Coordinates of C-alpha atoms in Angstrom, one line a residue:
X253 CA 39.6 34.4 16.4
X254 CA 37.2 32.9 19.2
X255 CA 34.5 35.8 18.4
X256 CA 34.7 35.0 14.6
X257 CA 34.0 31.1 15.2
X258 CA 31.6 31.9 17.2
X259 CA 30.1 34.1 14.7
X260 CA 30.5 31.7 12.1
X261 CA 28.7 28.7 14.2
X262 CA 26.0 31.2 15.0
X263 CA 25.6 31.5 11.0
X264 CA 25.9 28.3 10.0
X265 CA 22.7 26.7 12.5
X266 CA 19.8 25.7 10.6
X267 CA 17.0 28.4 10.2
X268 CA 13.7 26.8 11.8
X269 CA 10.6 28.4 11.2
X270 CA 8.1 27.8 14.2
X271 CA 5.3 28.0 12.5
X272 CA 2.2 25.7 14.2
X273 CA 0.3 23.3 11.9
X274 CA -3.0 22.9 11.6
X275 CA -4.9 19.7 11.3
X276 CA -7.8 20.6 9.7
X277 CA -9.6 17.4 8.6
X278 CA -9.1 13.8 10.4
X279 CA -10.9 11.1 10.4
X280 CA -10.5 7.3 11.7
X281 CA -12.4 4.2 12.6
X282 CA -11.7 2.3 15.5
X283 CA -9.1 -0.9 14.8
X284 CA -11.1 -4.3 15.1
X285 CA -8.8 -7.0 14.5
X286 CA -6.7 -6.2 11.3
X287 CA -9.4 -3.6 10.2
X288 CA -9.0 0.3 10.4
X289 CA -8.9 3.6 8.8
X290 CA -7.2 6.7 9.6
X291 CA -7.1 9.7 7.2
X292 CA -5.9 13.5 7.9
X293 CA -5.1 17.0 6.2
X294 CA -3.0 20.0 7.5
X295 CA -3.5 23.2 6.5
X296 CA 0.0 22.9 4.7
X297 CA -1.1 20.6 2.2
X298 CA -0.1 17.3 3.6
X299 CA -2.3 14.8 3.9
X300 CA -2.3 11.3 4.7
X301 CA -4.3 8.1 4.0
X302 CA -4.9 4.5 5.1
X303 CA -6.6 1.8 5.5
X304 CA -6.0 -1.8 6.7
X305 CA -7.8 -5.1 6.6
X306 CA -7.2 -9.0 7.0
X307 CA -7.1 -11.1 3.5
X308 CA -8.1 -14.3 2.4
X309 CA -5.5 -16.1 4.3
X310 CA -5.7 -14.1 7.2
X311 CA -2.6 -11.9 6.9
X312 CA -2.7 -8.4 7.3
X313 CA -3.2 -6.2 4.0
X314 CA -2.8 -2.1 4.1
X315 CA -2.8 0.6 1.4
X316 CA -2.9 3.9 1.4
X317 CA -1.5 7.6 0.6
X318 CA 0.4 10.3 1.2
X319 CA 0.4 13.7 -0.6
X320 CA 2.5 16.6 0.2
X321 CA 3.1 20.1 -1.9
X322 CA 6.6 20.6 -3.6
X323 CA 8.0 23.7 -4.3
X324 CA 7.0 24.3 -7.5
X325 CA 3.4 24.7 -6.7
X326 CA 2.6 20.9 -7.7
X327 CA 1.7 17.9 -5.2
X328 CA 3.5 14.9 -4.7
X329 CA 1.0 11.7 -4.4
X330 CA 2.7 8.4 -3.7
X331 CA 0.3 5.4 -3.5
X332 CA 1.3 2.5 -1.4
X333 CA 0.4 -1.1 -0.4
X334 CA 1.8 -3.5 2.0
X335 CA 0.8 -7.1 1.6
X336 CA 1.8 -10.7 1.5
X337 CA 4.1 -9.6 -2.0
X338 CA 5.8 -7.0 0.2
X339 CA 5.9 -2.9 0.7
X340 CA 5.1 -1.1 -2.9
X341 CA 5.1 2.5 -3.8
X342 CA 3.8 4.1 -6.9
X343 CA 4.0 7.5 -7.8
X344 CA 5.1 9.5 -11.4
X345 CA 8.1 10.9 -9.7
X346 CA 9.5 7.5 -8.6
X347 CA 11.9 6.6 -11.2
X348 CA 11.8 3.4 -12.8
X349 CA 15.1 1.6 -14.2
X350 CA 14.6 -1.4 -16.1
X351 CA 15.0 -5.0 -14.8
X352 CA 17.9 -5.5 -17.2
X353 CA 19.9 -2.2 -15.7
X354 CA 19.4 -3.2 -11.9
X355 CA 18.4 -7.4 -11.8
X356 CA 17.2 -8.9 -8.8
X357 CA 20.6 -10.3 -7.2
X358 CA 21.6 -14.3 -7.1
X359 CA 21.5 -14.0 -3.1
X360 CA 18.0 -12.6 -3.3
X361 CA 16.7 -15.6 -5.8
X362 CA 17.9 -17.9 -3.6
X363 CA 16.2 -16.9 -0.7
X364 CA 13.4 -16.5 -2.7
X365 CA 13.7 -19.9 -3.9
X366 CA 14.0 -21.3 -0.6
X367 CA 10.8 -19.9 0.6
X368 CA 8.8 -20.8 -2.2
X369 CA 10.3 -24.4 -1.9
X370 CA 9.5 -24.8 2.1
X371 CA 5.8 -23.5 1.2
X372 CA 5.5 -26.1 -1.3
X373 CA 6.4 -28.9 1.2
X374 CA 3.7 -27.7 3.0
X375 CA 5.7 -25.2 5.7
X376 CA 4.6 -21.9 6.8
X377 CA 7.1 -19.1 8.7
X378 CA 5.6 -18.8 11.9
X379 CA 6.8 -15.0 13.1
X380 CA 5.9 -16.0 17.3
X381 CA 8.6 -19.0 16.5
X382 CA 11.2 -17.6 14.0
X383 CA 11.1 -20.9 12.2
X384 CA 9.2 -23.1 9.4
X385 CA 6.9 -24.9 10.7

């Protein structure tokens, strides 16, 4: 019984393969301030994009990329950006329900509601803090 679980457990552990990737393009600019750029490609087929910068108001903005092969044969590209409206990703094999199937839950609209009624009275969330001020 003991040599057949341990046969058993010996079968049933995951099947890594080693093999080393290779990174064979990368490329990056220093960060100055809420400006930078990084980019790389292994010889796999992943690859990665970004790039971030400061907007109008001064809070940091970043978009980017990330690709990867499936396997079918096809690549997966998903397309993202991070700004003051939040983390969004876009990419055909995202699916996409309509509002009316999944809407935006009564807790969330009023915290939502809050927020945009303490920046109308002239508050901003300061992060250092953890309070309107």
């Amino acid at each position: 019984i003991i040599f057949a679980a341990l046969v058993a457990f010996a079968a049933a552990r995951p099947q890594l393969e080693d093999e080393p990737v290779a990174i064979i393009r990368e490329e990056s600019d220093p960060i100055d301030g809420a400006n930078f750029r990084h980019e790389f490609e292994a010889d796999n087929g992943i690859s990665q994009s970004m790039v971030g910068s400061a907007a109008e108001d001064g809070t940091q903005v970043m978009s980017g990329s990330y690709s990867f092969p499936l396997p079918d044969g096809t690549i997966a590209t998903f397309n993202w950006v991070a700004d003051a409206l939040g983390f969004r990703v876009e990419s055909p094999l995202l699916p996409v329900a309509p509002e009316a199937e999944h809407p935006i839950p009564a807790h969330a609209l009023e915290q939502i509601a809050f927020a945009d009624a303490q920046r109308a009275a002239g508050l901003v969330w300061d992060e250092a803090a953890g309070a309107w001020l």
